[in-house]
Coordinates of C-alpha atoms and ligand atoms in Angstrom, one line a residue:
M103 CA 40.4 15.4 -17.6
T104 CA 42.0 16.9 -14.5
R105 CA 40.1 17.4 -11.3
E106 CA 40.4 21.1 -11.8
A107 CA 38.9 20.9 -15.4
E108 CA 36.1 19.0 -14.1
Y109 CA 35.6 21.5 -11.3
A110 CA 35.6 24.3 -14.0
G111 CA 33.2 22.5 -16.1
G112 CA 31.0 22.1 -13.1
M113 CA 31.1 25.7 -12.4
M114 CA 30.1 26.6 -15.9
D115 CA 27.2 24.2 -15.8
K116 CA 26.0 25.7 -12.5
R117 CA 26.3 29.3 -14.1
L118 CA 24.4 28.1 -17.1
Q119 CA 21.7 26.5 -15.0
S120 CA 21.4 29.6 -12.8
Q121 CA 20.9 31.7 -16.0
L122 CA 18.2 29.3 -17.2
W123 CA 16.4 29.4 -14.0
R124 CA 16.5 33.3 -13.9
V125 CA 15.0 33.3 -17.4
L126 CA 12.3 30.8 -16.3
L127 CA 11.5 32.8 -13.1
A128 CA 11.3 35.9 -15.2
M129 CA 8.9 34.2 -17.4
A130 CA 6.9 33.1 -14.4
I131 CA 6.7 36.5 -13.0
G132 CA 5.5 37.8 -16.4
G133 CA 2.8 35.2 -16.3
I134 CA 4.3 33.4 -19.4
V135 CA 4.7 30.1 -17.4
S136 CA 3.1 29.3 -14.1
L137 CA 5.7 28.1 -11.4
T138 CA 3.6 28.9 -8.6
T139 CA 1.1 27.0 -6.5
D140 CA -1.3 28.5 -3.9
S141 CA 1.2 28.6 -1.1
V142 CA 4.5 29.1 -2.9
S143 CA 5.5 32.4 -4.3
A144 CA 7.8 32.5 -7.2
D145 CA 8.9 36.2 -7.1
E146 CA 11.2 35.8 -4.1
N147 CA 14.9 35.4 -4.7
N148 CA 15.2 31.8 -4.1
F149 CA 19.0 31.4 -4.6
D150 CA 21.2 31.8 -1.7
E151 CA 25.1 32.5 -2.1
T152 CA 25.8 28.8 -2.1
G153 CA 23.5 28.2 -5.1
L154 CA 20.8 26.4 -3.1
L155 CA 17.1 26.7 -3.9
T156 CA 14.4 27.3 -1.2
R157 CA 10.7 26.9 -1.5
E158 CA 8.4 27.7 1.4
G159 CA 4.9 26.6 2.1
Q160 CA 2.7 26.7 5.1
H161 CA 4.3 23.6 7.0
L162 CA 7.4 23.1 5.0
R163 CA 10.4 25.2 4.1
L164 CA 12.5 23.2 1.6
T165 CA 16.0 23.8 0.8
S166 CA 17.9 21.8 -2.0
D167 CA 20.8 21.7 -4.3
V168 CA 18.6 20.1 -7.0
N169 CA 17.9 22.9 -9.5
D170 CA 14.4 21.9 -10.2
A171 CA 12.0 24.5 -9.0
L172 CA 8.9 22.5 -10.2
L173 CA 9.9 19.6 -8.3
L174 CA 10.4 21.8 -5.1
N175 CA 7.1 23.4 -5.6
D176 CA 5.4 20.1 -6.0
L177 CA 7.0 18.7 -2.8
V178 CA 6.1 21.7 -0.5
Q179 CA 2.3 21.9 -2.0
S180 CA 2.1 18.1 -1.6
F181 CA 3.3 18.4 2.1
D182 CA 0.8 21.1 2.6
D183 CA -1.9 19.1 1.1
S184 CA -1.1 16.2 3.3
V185 CA -1.2 17.8 6.8
P186 CA -4.8 18.1 7.1
Q187 CA -5.3 14.6 5.9
W188 CA -2.9 13.2 8.5
L189 CA -4.7 15.1 11.2
A190 CA -8.1 13.7 10.1
F191 CA -6.5 10.2 10.2
W192 CA -5.5 10.7 13.7
G193 CA -8.6 12.6 14.7
V194 CA -6.6 15.7 15.6
P195 CA -8.1 19.3 15.1
E196 CA -6.4 21.3 12.3
S197 CA -5.7 24.2 14.9
R198 CA -2.9 22.0 16.4
T199 CA -0.8 22.5 13.4
A200 CA -1.6 26.2 12.8
N201 CA 1.8 27.3 13.5
W202 CA 3.7 24.1 12.8
K203 CA 6.5 24.3 10.2
I204 CA 9.5 22.3 9.7
Q205 CA 12.8 22.7 7.7
G206 CA 13.5 20.1 5.0
Y207 CA 16.6 19.5 2.9
L208 CA 16.5 17.6 -0.3
M209 CA 20.2 16.6 -1.0
R210 CA 21.8 15.5 -4.2
N211 CA 25.3 16.1 -2.9
V212 CA 25.2 15.2 0.8
D213 CA 28.8 16.7 1.3
T214 CA 27.4 20.2 0.5
F215 CA 25.1 19.9 3.4
R216 CA 27.6 18.3 5.8
K217 CA 30.1 21.2 5.0
S218 CA 27.5 23.9 5.5
G219 CA 26.4 22.4 8.8
A220 CA 22.9 22.0 7.5
L221 CA 23.3 18.2 8.0
P222 CA 24.9 18.2 11.4
D223 CA 27.4 15.5 12.7
F224 CA 24.8 13.9 15.0
V225 CA 22.9 12.8 12.0
P226 CA 24.2 9.3 11.0
R227 CA 24.7 8.2 7.4
F228 CA 21.4 7.1 5.8
D229 CA 20.3 5.9 2.3
H230 CA 16.8 7.6 2.1
G231 CA 15.8 10.1 4.7
Y232 CA 16.1 11.1 8.3
S233 CA 14.1 13.2 10.6
S234 CA 14.4 15.1 13.9
P235 CA 11.5 17.0 15.6
H236 CA 12.0 20.2 13.4
T237 CA 14.1 19.0 10.6
I238 CA 14.0 16.5 7.8
W239 CA 16.7 15.5 5.4
I240 CA 16.1 13.5 2.2
R241 CA 18.5 12.1 -0.3
H242 CA 17.2 12.9 -3.8
Q243 CA 15.7 10.0 -5.7
D244 CA 15.1 9.1 -9.3
T245 CA 11.4 9.5 -9.4
T246 CA 9.1 12.4 -8.4
Y247 CA 6.9 9.8 -6.7
Y248 CA 9.7 8.6 -4.3
N249 CA 11.0 12.1 -3.6
R250 CA 7.5 13.0 -2.4
H251 CA 7.2 9.7 -0.5
L252 CA 10.2 10.3 1.5
I253 CA 9.4 13.9 2.2
L254 CA 6.0 12.8 3.5
H255 CA 7.5 10.0 5.4
E256 CA 10.0 11.9 7.3
G257 CA 7.5 14.7 7.8
I258 CA 5.1 12.3 9.5
H259 CA 7.9 11.4 12.1
S260 CA 8.4 15.2 12.8
L261 CA 4.5 15.8 13.1
A262 CA 4.3 12.7 15.4
F263 CA 6.9 14.4 17.5
E264 CA 4.9 17.6 17.6
L265 CA 1.5 15.9 18.3
F266 CA 2.3 12.9 20.5
G267 CA 5.9 13.3 21.7
A268 CA 7.2 10.6 19.2
G269 CA 5.9 8.0 16.9
G270 CA 6.0 4.8 19.1
P271 CA 8.3 1.9 18.5
S272 CA 9.7 1.2 15.2
W273 CA 7.0 -1.1 13.9
Y274 CA 4.3 1.5 14.6
M275 CA 6.4 4.6 13.8
E276 CA 7.7 3.3 10.4
G277 CA 4.4 1.6 9.7
T278 CA 2.3 4.6 10.1
A279 CA 4.8 6.9 8.2
E280 CA 4.8 4.5 5.3
L281 CA 1.1 4.2 5.4
L282 CA 0.5 7.9 5.4
A283 CA 3.2 8.6 2.8
L284 CA 1.8 6.3 0.3
H285 CA -0.2 8.7 -1.9
R286 CA -2.0 9.2 -5.2
D287 CA -0.9 12.2 -7.3
R288 CA -3.4 14.8 -8.6
V289 CA -1.9 14.1 -12.1
P290 CA -3.4 11.1 -13.9
T291 CA -0.4 8.7 -14.1
P292 CA -0.8 6.7 -17.4
S293 CA 0.2 9.8 -19.4
K294 CA 3.4 9.6 -21.3
Q295 CA 4.1 13.3 -21.2
P296 CA 7.5 14.4 -19.6
R297 CA 6.9 15.4 -16.0
S298 CA 7.8 19.2 -16.6
E299 CA 5.0 19.4 -19.0
L300 CA 2.5 17.9 -16.7
S301 CA 3.7 20.2 -13.8
L302 CA 3.2 23.2 -16.0
N303 CA -0.2 22.3 -16.9
T304 CA -1.2 21.4 -13.3
S305 CA -2.8 24.6 -12.5
V306 CA -4.9 24.4 -15.7
L307 CA -6.0 20.9 -15.0
A308 CA -6.4 21.2 -11.3
Q309 CA -10.2 21.4 -11.6
S310 CA -10.8 18.2 -13.4
M311 CA -8.3 16.0 -11.7
D312 CA -8.4 13.7 -8.6
P313 CA -7.3 15.4 -5.5
F314 CA -3.9 14.6 -3.9
T315 CA -4.8 11.8 -1.5
I316 CA -2.6 10.0 1.1
N317 CA -3.1 6.4 2.5
Q318 CA -3.8 5.0 -0.9
L319 CA -2.9 1.7 -2.2
P320 CA -1.3 1.8 -5.7
R321 CA -3.4 0.6 -8.7
N322 CA -0.5 0.0 -10.8
R323 CA 3.1 0.4 -11.1
L324 CA 2.7 4.0 -12.6
D325 CA 1.0 5.1 -9.4
T326 CA 4.1 4.6 -7.2
P327 CA 7.3 4.4 -9.5
G328 CA 10.3 3.8 -7.2
W329 CA 8.3 2.4 -4.2
G330 CA 8.6 -1.3 -5.1
R331 CA 7.2 -2.8 -2.0
Y332 CA 4.9 -5.3 -3.8
K333 CA 8.0 -6.9 -5.4
I334 CA 9.5 -7.5 -2.1
I335 CA 6.2 -9.2 -0.9
A336 CA 6.0 -11.3 -4.1
Q337 CA 9.6 -12.5 -3.7
H338 CA 9.0 -13.5 0.0
R339 CA 5.7 -15.1 -1.1
E340 CA 7.6 -17.2 -3.7
A341 CA 10.4 -18.1 -1.1
G342 CA 8.0 -18.9 1.7
T343 CA 9.6 -16.4 4.0
L344 CA 6.7 -14.0 4.8
P345 CA 6.8 -13.1 8.4
T346 CA 3.9 -13.7 10.8
L347 CA 1.9 -10.7 12.0
K348 CA 3.2 -11.2 15.5
S349 CA 6.9 -11.2 14.4
V350 CA 6.3 -7.8 12.8
L351 CA 5.4 -6.4 16.1
K352 CA 8.6 -7.7 17.6
L353 CA 11.0 -6.0 15.0
P354 CA 14.0 -4.3 16.6
T355 CA 13.8 -0.6 17.5
E356 CA 16.3 0.2 14.9
L357 CA 15.4 -0.9 11.5
N358 CA 18.4 0.6 9.9
G359 CA 16.5 1.6 6.8
E360 CA 15.9 -2.0 5.7
V361 CA 13.3 -1.8 3.1
E362 CA 11.9 -5.2 3.9
A363 CA 11.2 -4.4 7.4
Y364 CA 9.5 -1.1 6.3
T365 CA 7.4 -3.1 4.0
W366 CA 6.2 -5.5 6.7
C367 CA 5.6 -2.5 9.1
W368 CA 3.4 -0.7 6.4
A369 CA 1.4 -3.8 5.5
A370 CA 0.6 -4.5 9.3
S371 CA -0.5 -0.8 9.8
S372 CA -2.7 -1.0 6.7
L373 CA -4.2 -4.3 8.2
F374 CA -4.7 -2.9 11.6
T375 CA -6.4 0.5 10.4
Q376 CA -8.6 -1.4 7.8
S377 CA -9.8 -4.3 10.2
P378 CA -12.8 -3.5 12.4
E379 CA -11.1 -5.6 15.1
S380 CA -8.1 -3.3 15.5
N381 CA -8.9 0.2 14.0
A382 CA -9.8 2.0 17.2
A383 CA -6.8 0.4 19.2
F384 CA -4.4 1.3 16.4
L385 CA -5.3 4.9 16.3
K386 CA -5.6 5.1 20.2
A387 CA -2.0 3.8 20.4
A388 CA -0.6 7.0 18.6
R389 CA -1.4 9.0 21.6
K390 CA 1.1 6.9 23.6
G391 CA 3.7 7.6 20.9
S392 CA 6.3 8.9 23.4
D393 CA 6.7 5.5 24.8
Q394 CA 9.0 3.7 22.3
S395 CA 9.5 0.7 24.5
E396 CA 7.9 -2.7 24.4
A397 CA 5.2 -1.5 26.8
F398 CA 3.7 0.3 23.9
T399 CA 3.3 -3.0 21.9
S400 CA 2.1 -4.9 24.9
E401 CA -0.7 -2.6 25.5
F402 CA -1.8 -2.6 21.8
Y403 CA -1.6 -6.3 21.7
R404 CA -3.7 -6.5 25.0
D405 CA -6.3 -4.3 23.3
V406 CA -6.7 -6.7 20.2
A407 CA -5.7 -10.2 21.8
E408 CA -9.2 -11.5 21.8
Q409 CA -9.3 -10.8 18.1
W410 CA -5.9 -12.0 17.3
P411 CA -6.8 -15.2 15.4
V412 CA -8.9 -13.0 13.0
L413 CA -6.2 -10.4 12.6
S414 CA -3.7 -13.1 12.0
A415 CA -5.9 -14.9 9.5
R416 CA -6.5 -11.6 7.7
W417 CA -2.7 -11.1 7.6
R418 CA -2.3 -14.4 5.8
L419 CA -4.9 -13.6 3.3
M420 CA -3.5 -10.2 2.7
M421 CA 0.0 -11.4 2.2
N422 CA -1.1 -13.9 -0.2
D423 CA -3.2 -11.5 -2.2
L424 CA -1.3 -8.0 -2.0
D425 CA -0.6 -6.8 -5.5
Y426 CA -1.1 -3.7 -7.7
G427 CA -4.9 -3.2 -7.6
F428 CA -5.4 -4.7 -4.1
D429 CA -8.2 -2.7 -2.6
W430 CA -9.7 -3.1 0.7
S431 CA -13.1 -2.7 -0.4
R432 CA -12.7 -5.9 -2.4
H433 CA -10.6 -7.7 0.2
R434 CA -12.4 -7.3 3.6
V435 CA -13.5 -10.8 4.5
E436 CA -16.3 -11.4 6.9
L437 CA -14.5 -13.4 9.6
S438 CA -15.2 -13.8 13.3
T439 CA -14.1 -16.0 16.1
S440 CA -17.8 -16.0 17.2
D441 CA -18.9 -17.6 13.7
P442 CA -21.2 -20.5 14.5
R443 CA -19.8 -24.0 14.3
A444 CA -20.8 -26.0 11.2
S445 CA -24.0 -28.1 11.8
G446 CA -23.2 -31.0 9.6
A447 CA -26.0 -30.0 7.1
S448 CA -25.2 -28.8 3.5
I449 CA -24.7 -25.2 3.0
Q450 CA -25.7 -23.1 0.1
M451 CA -24.0 -19.9 -0.9
N452 CA -23.4 -17.5 -3.7
V453 CA -19.8 -16.5 -4.6
T454 CA -19.7 -13.2 -6.4
P455 CA -17.0 -11.6 -8.4
D456 CA -17.2 -8.1 -6.7
Q457 CA -15.4 -9.6 -3.5
S458 CA -12.3 -11.7 -3.2
W459 CA -12.3 -14.3 -0.5
Q460 CA -16.1 -15.0 0.8
S461 CA -16.4 -16.9 4.0
V462 CA -19.0 -19.8 4.2
G463 CA -19.8 -18.2 7.6
V464 CA -19.3 -20.9 10.0
W465 CA -16.2 -22.7 11.3
F466 CA -15.4 -26.3 10.6
P467 CA -14.0 -28.7 13.3
K468 CA -10.9 -30.8 12.9
G469 CA -11.6 -33.9 10.8
A470 CA -14.5 -32.3 8.9
R471 CA -14.5 -33.6 5.3
L472 CA -16.1 -31.4 2.6
R473 CA -17.2 -31.7 -1.0
F474 CA -18.5 -29.1 -3.3
A475 CA -21.0 -28.8 -6.0
A476 CA -21.2 -25.6 -8.1
E477 CA -22.9 -23.9 -11.1
G478 CA -23.5 -20.7 -12.7
R479 CA -21.8 -18.2 -14.9
V480 CA -19.9 -15.0 -14.5
H481 CA -18.3 -12.4 -16.7
V482 CA -14.5 -12.3 -15.8
T483 CA -13.8 -9.8 -18.6
S484 CA -16.2 -7.9 -20.9
D485 CA -15.6 -10.7 -23.4
W486 CA -15.3 -13.8 -21.2
I487 CA -17.7 -15.6 -19.4
S488 CA -16.6 -18.3 -17.0
E489 CA -18.1 -21.3 -15.3
P490 CA -16.7 -22.6 -11.9
A491 CA -13.8 -24.5 -13.6
G492 CA -12.4 -21.2 -15.0
I493 CA -11.2 -20.3 -18.4
T494 CA -8.1 -22.1 -19.5
L495 CA -7.3 -19.5 -22.2
E496 CA -6.8 -16.8 -19.5
Y497 CA -4.7 -17.3 -16.4
N498 CA -4.3 -15.1 -13.2
R499 CA -1.4 -16.1 -11.1
G500 CA -1.0 -19.5 -12.6
N501 CA -4.8 -20.6 -12.4
P502 CA -7.5 -20.3 -14.8
L503 CA -9.3 -17.0 -14.7
G504 CA -12.8 -17.3 -13.2
Q505 CA -11.9 -20.5 -11.5
L506 CA -13.9 -21.2 -8.3
Q507 CA -11.3 -21.7 -5.5
V508 CA -11.5 -23.0 -1.9
C509 CA -9.1 -21.9 0.9
V510 CA -8.9 -23.8 4.2
L511 CA -7.9 -21.2 6.7
P512 CA -7.0 -22.5 10.1
I513 CA -8.4 -20.5 13.0
A514 CA -5.2 -21.1 15.2
T515 CA -2.4 -18.6 14.7
P516 CA 0.6 -20.2 13.0
A517 CA 3.5 -20.7 15.2
G518 CA 7.0 -19.6 14.2
A519 CA 8.4 -16.5 12.4
T520 CA 7.0 -17.2 8.9
I521 CA 3.5 -17.9 7.7
P522 CA 2.8 -21.1 5.9
G523 CA 1.5 -20.8 2.3
L524 CA -2.3 -20.7 2.0
D525 CA -4.1 -24.0 1.1
I526 CA -5.9 -23.0 -2.0
Q527 CA -7.5 -25.6 -4.3
P528 CA -9.9 -25.6 -7.3
V529 CA -13.5 -26.7 -6.5
I530 CA -14.2 -28.1 -9.9
T531 CA -11.3 -29.3 -12.0
R532 CA -11.1 -29.9 -15.8
A533 CA -11.2 -33.7 -15.1
D534 CA -14.7 -33.0 -13.1
V535 CA -15.9 -31.2 -16.2
A536 CA -14.9 -34.1 -18.6
R537 CA -16.6 -36.7 -16.4
F538 CA -19.6 -34.5 -16.0
K539 CA -20.0 -34.1 -19.6
S540 CA -19.5 -37.8 -20.6
N541 CA -22.1 -38.8 -17.8
T542 CA -24.7 -36.2 -19.1
S543 CA -24.1 -36.6 -22.9
D544 CA -27.2 -39.0 -23.3
D545 CA -29.3 -36.5 -21.4
S546 CA -28.9 -33.1 -22.6
T547 CA -31.8 -31.8 -20.7
N548 CA -30.0 -32.4 -17.4
D549 CA -27.9 -29.2 -17.8
S550 CA -29.5 -27.8 -14.8
A551 CA -27.9 -30.1 -12.3
P552 CA -24.9 -28.6 -10.4
M553 CA -21.5 -30.2 -11.0
T554 CA -20.0 -32.0 -8.2
G555 CA -16.1 -31.9 -7.7
A556 CA -14.3 -35.2 -7.0
N557 CA -12.1 -33.3 -4.6
V558 CA -12.7 -33.9 -1.0
I559 CA -11.2 -31.5 1.4
S560 CA -10.1 -32.7 4.9
L561 CA -9.5 -30.4 7.6
T562 CA -6.6 -31.2 9.9
E563 CA -7.6 -28.5 12.5
P564 CA -10.6 -26.1 13.2
S565 CA -10.8 -23.8 10.2
W566 CA -12.8 -21.3 8.4
V567 CA -13.5 -22.1 4.7
L568 CA -13.5 -19.3 2.1
L569 CA -14.3 -19.3 -1.5
R570 CA -13.5 -17.1 -4.3
I571 CA -13.6 -16.5 -8.1
N572 CA -9.9 -16.4 -9.3
L573 CA -9.7 -12.8 -10.7
P574 CA -6.7 -10.2 -10.5
A575 CA -6.4 -8.3 -7.3
G576 CA -7.8 -5.0 -8.9
H577 CA -10.8 -6.6 -10.7
S578 CA -13.8 -4.5 -11.0
P579 CA -17.2 -6.2 -11.7
I580 CA -18.1 -6.3 -15.4
E581 CA -21.1 -4.2 -16.3
T582 CA -23.8 -6.6 -17.6
T583 CA -27.3 -6.1 -18.7
A584 CA -28.6 -8.4 -16.1
N585 CA -30.0 -6.6 -13.0
A586 CA -29.0 -9.4 -10.6
Q587 CA -25.4 -9.8 -9.5
E588 CA -23.7 -12.6 -11.2
A589 CA -22.5 -15.4 -9.0
Y590 CA -21.6 -19.0 -8.8
Q591 CA -24.2 -21.1 -6.8
V592 CA -22.1 -23.3 -4.4
Q593 CA -23.1 -26.2 -2.3
I594 CA -20.8 -27.2 0.5
I595 CA -21.5 -30.9 1.4
P596 CA -20.2 -32.5 4.4
S597 CA -18.9 -36.0 3.5
R598 CA -17.7 -39.2 5.6
Ligands
ZN815 ZN1 11.0 6.4 9.1

């Protein structure tokens, strides 16, 4: 096919598409299908002479060469739904954005926008999106989720210009944009229906659906198709190349769209906002956004320096555990630099399945040697009840589901640019169970004695000691008939 013929074919397609859209719009005006959302009116003539489609909401006017009115409606509505949530995050009154509106371009063929001047020469080449104070440019993506994510991400940069003069240095600017762009759609995601059908039904179902919410962690792949940050974290976890928290703050000013750097910035921002040690300092820092120099980072670091060992330890746990279903309500560990020092006496504690890591509550000195005894039963699924050794028929990340695990977490911040893997061990092994059973076989009434593990943990530096039941990141406690919370009863025994 010659270039001319291809071109003619393209024209034909475009004419057909235009006709189709006119029919759809006519149907919409006639009330046959609903293309409208609250802030978007379908009865304007949205096609300009270049064949571009424009949709306009309160805060975003979006122009695109993608002939998908439903997608554009969705993007504009999602943007308008996000703005009040972003303001609430920063503690800024809604009146500040009453007249704030930006122009956005969603581009399939970038050349079209270069030629028309909508994408000016001063904007460099980019793979995903680009923002200026009043305009954002997005390259069209394969999934609705990721188109929305990028529109929100670039829009947050523009809003930061408006509210704070800019978004701070790159780790902060990109971290907050990623944090506040990560969202959960109003449409329940497990549905297999095509997107167009879902969108057409949106207005009908709106009452019974979850609201559109930003700053959400994905429960599963279907929540955020195209996002893929957890895959990057898993790859680096396996390769032992996860960055330290401090090295994230030292990322260069220009990230050049590197997805990995964005992943670390996002994770750090999530940690800083979710940790009581840093939440206030992180939000306060936004006000200094016009300072994009190292001074911004130095001031933030000064604000949290006293708590840095806790934040750094939280980062190591987070990097080890981040996966679909990770939920801060389950992964917020009680850790403090003012935890009392271990007295040398045995410690009793309950380890419950509703939380991930649970601290023993003291810190142990270098040279401490610990043994553990444990007993108890917990539901790990509605069908499976586990004891501290775990269930060898069901595994989570290579270890038996329900296994009681211990993590020795050094108080000192690791030196270097990458974090060492966490020291996680089973408390009671299968060998312990076999030995225990052979010792007690003559005396079946002795069932109530807790089982002591043969494993002795030696601490090579001052550390916190954490325990957990090995369960998937997104585990929810299983409903049981018992009123009391299920738990393993654990004894931590100092040993010589
Ligand atoms: Zn960005």
